[in-house]
Amino acid sequence: KLDLSTCQEVRYAETSDPLNPLLTGTSILRKKCEADNIDKSFSLIFPTRTVDITAETADQCRVLVEGFSAICFRLHSEEDWATASVTL
């Protein structure tokens, strides 16, 4: 079970790693992802783990990344709104 409200980032395999700017993706994705799947892969980054996903096509990967990003943004916005409402 994944709680997307705790997802910190949705990152393409081709995106620079903030912890290692000379590398891309996450450390696990770099080890496991085959070179011909890089344009079809991304990671959901949580505080204690990552979930790496490879889509069938690059277009499908973009749609999934946009969808997961939107869901996570919405969940974080709702949490921010709930916290602001409680503190007012």
Coordinates of N, CA and C in Angstrom, one line a residue:
K1 N 0.8 -1.2 0.0 CA 0.0 0.0 0.0 C 0.9 1.2 0.0
L2 N 0.6 2.2 -0.9 CA 1.3 3.4 -1.0 C 0.4 4.6 -0.6
D3 N 0.9 5.4 0.3 CA 0.2 6.7 0.7 C 0.8 7.8 -0.2
L4 N 0.1 8.1 -1.2 CA 0.7 9.2 -2.1 C 0.8 10.5 -1.5
S5 N 0.1 10.7 -0.4 CA 0.2 12.0 0.3 C 1.6 12.2 0.9
T6 N 2.4 11.1 1.0 CA 3.7 11.2 1.6 C 4.8 11.2 0.4
C7 N 4.3 11.1 -0.8 CA 5.2 11.1 -1.9 C 5.9 12.5 -2.0
Q8 N 7.2 12.5 -2.0 CA 8.0 13.8 -2.0 C 8.3 14.3 -3.4
E9 N 8.4 13.4 -4.3 CA 8.7 13.8 -5.7 C 8.4 12.7 -6.7
V10 N 8.1 13.1 -7.9 CA 7.9 12.2 -9.0 C 9.0 12.6 -10.0
R11 N 10.0 11.7 -10.2 CA 11.2 12.0 -11.0 C 11.4 11.1 -12.2
Y12 N 11.5 11.7 -13.3 CA 11.9 11.0 -14.5 C 13.3 10.3 -14.3
A13 N 13.5 9.2 -15.0 CA 14.8 8.5 -14.9 C 15.9 9.4 -15.5
E14 N 15.5 10.3 -16.4 CA 16.4 11.2 -17.1 C 16.7 12.5 -16.3
T15 N 16.0 12.7 -15.2 CA 16.2 14.0 -14.4 C 17.4 13.8 -13.5
S16 N 18.1 14.9 -13.4 CA 19.3 15.0 -12.5 C 18.9 14.6 -11.1
D17 N 19.8 13.8 -10.4 CA 19.6 13.5 -9.0 C 20.1 14.6 -8.1
P18 N 19.2 15.2 -7.3 CA 19.7 16.4 -6.5 C 20.8 16.0 -5.5
L19 N 20.9 14.7 -5.1 CA 21.9 14.2 -4.2 C 23.3 14.0 -5.0
N20 N 23.2 13.7 -6.3 CA 24.3 13.5 -7.2 C 24.1 14.2 -8.5
P21 N 24.3 15.5 -8.6 CA 23.9 16.3 -9.8 C 24.5 15.8 -11.1
L22 N 25.6 15.0 -11.0 CA 26.2 14.5 -12.2 C 25.5 13.2 -12.7
L23 N 24.6 12.7 -11.9 CA 23.9 11.4 -12.3 C 22.4 11.7 -12.5
T24 N 21.7 10.8 -13.0 CA 20.2 11.0 -13.2 C 19.5 9.9 -12.5
G25 N 18.1 10.1 -12.3 CA 17.3 9.2 -11.7 C 17.6 9.0 -10.2
T26 N 17.3 7.8 -9.7 CA 17.6 7.5 -8.3 C 18.7 6.4 -8.3
S27 N 19.3 6.1 -7.2 CA 20.4 5.1 -7.2 C 19.9 3.8 -7.6
I28 N 18.7 3.4 -7.1 CA 18.2 2.1 -7.4 C 17.8 2.0 -8.9
L29 N 17.2 3.1 -9.4 CA 16.8 3.1 -10.8 C 18.1 3.0 -11.7
R30 N 19.1 3.7 -11.3 CA 20.4 3.6 -12.1 C 20.9 2.2 -12.2
K31 N 20.8 1.5 -11.1 CA 21.3 0.1 -11.1 C 20.4 -0.9 -11.9
K32 N 19.1 -0.7 -11.8 CA 18.1 -1.7 -12.3 C 17.6 -1.4 -13.7
C33 N 17.5 -0.1 -14.1 CA 16.9 0.3 -15.4 C 17.8 0.0 -16.6
E34 N 17.3 -0.7 -17.6 CA 18.1 -0.9 -18.8 C 18.2 0.4 -19.6
A35 N 19.2 0.6 -20.3 CA 19.5 1.8 -21.0 C 18.3 2.1 -22.0
D36 N 17.8 1.1 -22.7 CA 16.7 1.4 -23.6 C 15.4 1.7 -23.0
N37 N 15.3 1.6 -21.7 CA 14.1 1.9 -20.9 C 14.1 3.3 -20.2
I38 N 15.2 4.0 -20.3 CA 15.4 5.2 -19.5 C 14.3 6.2 -19.9
D39 N 13.9 6.4 -21.1 CA 12.9 7.3 -21.5 C 11.5 6.9 -21.2
K40 N 11.4 5.7 -20.6 CA 10.1 5.2 -20.3 C 9.9 4.9 -18.7
S41 N 10.9 5.4 -18.0 CA 11.0 5.1 -16.6 C 10.9 6.3 -15.7
F42 N 10.4 6.1 -14.5 CA 10.3 7.2 -13.5 C 10.2 6.6 -12.1
S43 N 10.4 7.5 -11.1 CA 10.3 7.0 -9.7 C 9.4 7.9 -8.9
L44 N 8.7 7.2 -8.0 CA 7.9 7.9 -7.0 C 8.8 7.9 -5.7
I45 N 9.1 9.0 -5.2 CA 10.1 9.1 -4.1 C 9.4 9.4 -2.8
F46 N 9.5 8.5 -1.9 CA 8.9 8.6 -0.5 C 10.0 8.8 0.5
P47 N 9.7 9.2 1.7 CA 10.7 9.4 2.7 C 11.7 8.2 3.0
T48 N 11.2 7.0 2.9 CA 12.0 5.9 3.2 C 12.2 4.9 2.1
R49 N 11.7 5.2 0.9 CA 11.8 4.3 -0.2 C 11.5 4.9 -1.5
T50 N 11.7 4.3 -2.6 CA 11.3 4.7 -3.9 C 10.5 3.6 -4.6
V51 N 9.6 4.0 -5.5 CA 8.9 3.0 -6.3 C 9.3 3.3 -7.7
D52 N 10.0 2.5 -8.4 CA 10.4 2.7 -9.8 C 9.5 2.0 -10.7
I53 N 9.1 2.8 -11.8 CA 8.1 2.3 -12.7 C 8.6 2.5 -14.1
T54 N 8.4 1.4 -15.0 CA 8.8 1.5 -16.4 C 7.5 1.3 -17.2
A55 N 7.1 2.3 -18.0 CA 5.9 2.2 -18.8 C 6.2 1.5 -20.1
E56 N 5.2 1.2 -20.9 CA 5.3 0.6 -22.2 C 6.0 1.5 -23.2
T57 N 5.6 2.8 -23.1 CA 6.1 3.7 -24.1 C 6.5 5.0 -23.4
A58 N 7.3 5.9 -24.1 CA 7.7 7.2 -23.5 C 6.5 8.1 -23.3
D59 N 5.5 8.0 -24.2 CA 4.3 8.8 -24.1 C 3.5 8.4 -22.9
Q60 N 3.4 7.1 -22.7 CA 2.7 6.6 -21.5 C 3.4 7.0 -20.2
C61 N 4.7 7.0 -20.3 CA 5.5 7.4 -19.1 C 5.2 8.9 -18.8
R62 N 5.1 9.8 -19.8 CA 4.8 11.2 -19.6 C 3.4 11.3 -18.9
V63 N 2.4 10.6 -19.5 CA 1.1 10.7 -18.9 C 1.0 10.2 -17.5
L64 N 1.7 9.1 -17.2 CA 1.8 8.6 -15.8 C 2.5 9.6 -14.8
V65 N 3.6 10.2 -15.3 CA 4.3 11.2 -14.4 C 3.4 12.4 -14.2
E66 N 2.8 12.9 -15.2 CA 1.9 14.1 -15.1 C 0.7 13.7 -14.1
G67 N 0.2 12.5 -14.3 CA -0.9 12.1 -13.4 C -0.5 12.0 -11.9
F68 N 0.6 11.2 -11.7 CA 1.0 11.1 -10.3 C 1.4 12.4 -9.7
S69 N 2.1 13.3 -10.5 CA 2.5 14.6 -10.0 C 1.2 15.4 -9.6
A70 N 0.2 15.4 -10.4 CA -1.0 16.1 -10.1 C -1.7 15.6 -8.9
I71 N -1.8 14.3 -8.8 CA -2.4 13.7 -7.6 C -1.6 14.0 -6.3
C72 N -0.3 13.9 -6.4 CA 0.5 14.2 -5.2 C 0.4 15.7 -4.8
F73 N 0.4 16.6 -5.9 CA 0.3 18.0 -5.6 C -1.1 18.3 -4.9
R74 N -2.1 17.7 -5.4 CA -3.4 17.9 -4.9 C -3.5 17.4 -3.4
L75 N -2.9 16.2 -3.2 CA -2.9 15.7 -1.8 C -2.1 16.6 -0.8
H76 N -1.0 17.1 -1.3 CA -0.2 18.1 -0.5 C -1.0 19.4 -0.3
S77 N -1.7 19.9 -1.3 CA -2.4 21.1 -1.2 C -3.6 20.9 -0.2
E78 N -4.2 19.8 -0.2 CA -5.3 19.5 0.8 C -4.8 19.5 2.2
E79 N -3.6 18.8 2.3 CA -3.0 18.8 3.7 C -2.6 20.2 4.2
D80 N -2.1 21.0 3.3 CA -1.7 22.4 3.6 C -2.9 23.2 4.0
W81 N -4.0 23.0 3.2 CA -5.3 23.7 3.5 C -5.8 23.3 4.9
A82 N -5.8 22.0 5.1 CA -6.3 21.5 6.4 C -5.5 22.0 7.6
T83 N -4.2 22.1 7.4 CA -3.3 22.6 8.5 C -3.6 24.1 8.7
A84 N -3.7 24.8 7.6 CA -4.0 26.3 7.7 C -5.3 26.5 8.4
S85 N -6.4 25.7 8.1 CA -7.7 25.9 8.6 C -7.7 25.6 10.1
V86 N -6.8 24.6 10.6 CA -6.8 24.3 12.0 C -6.1 25.4 12.8
T87 N -5.1 26.0 12.2 CA -4.3 27.0 12.9 C -4.9 28.4 12.9
L88 N -5.9 28.6 12.1 CA -6.5 29.9 12.1 C -7.3 30.3 13.3

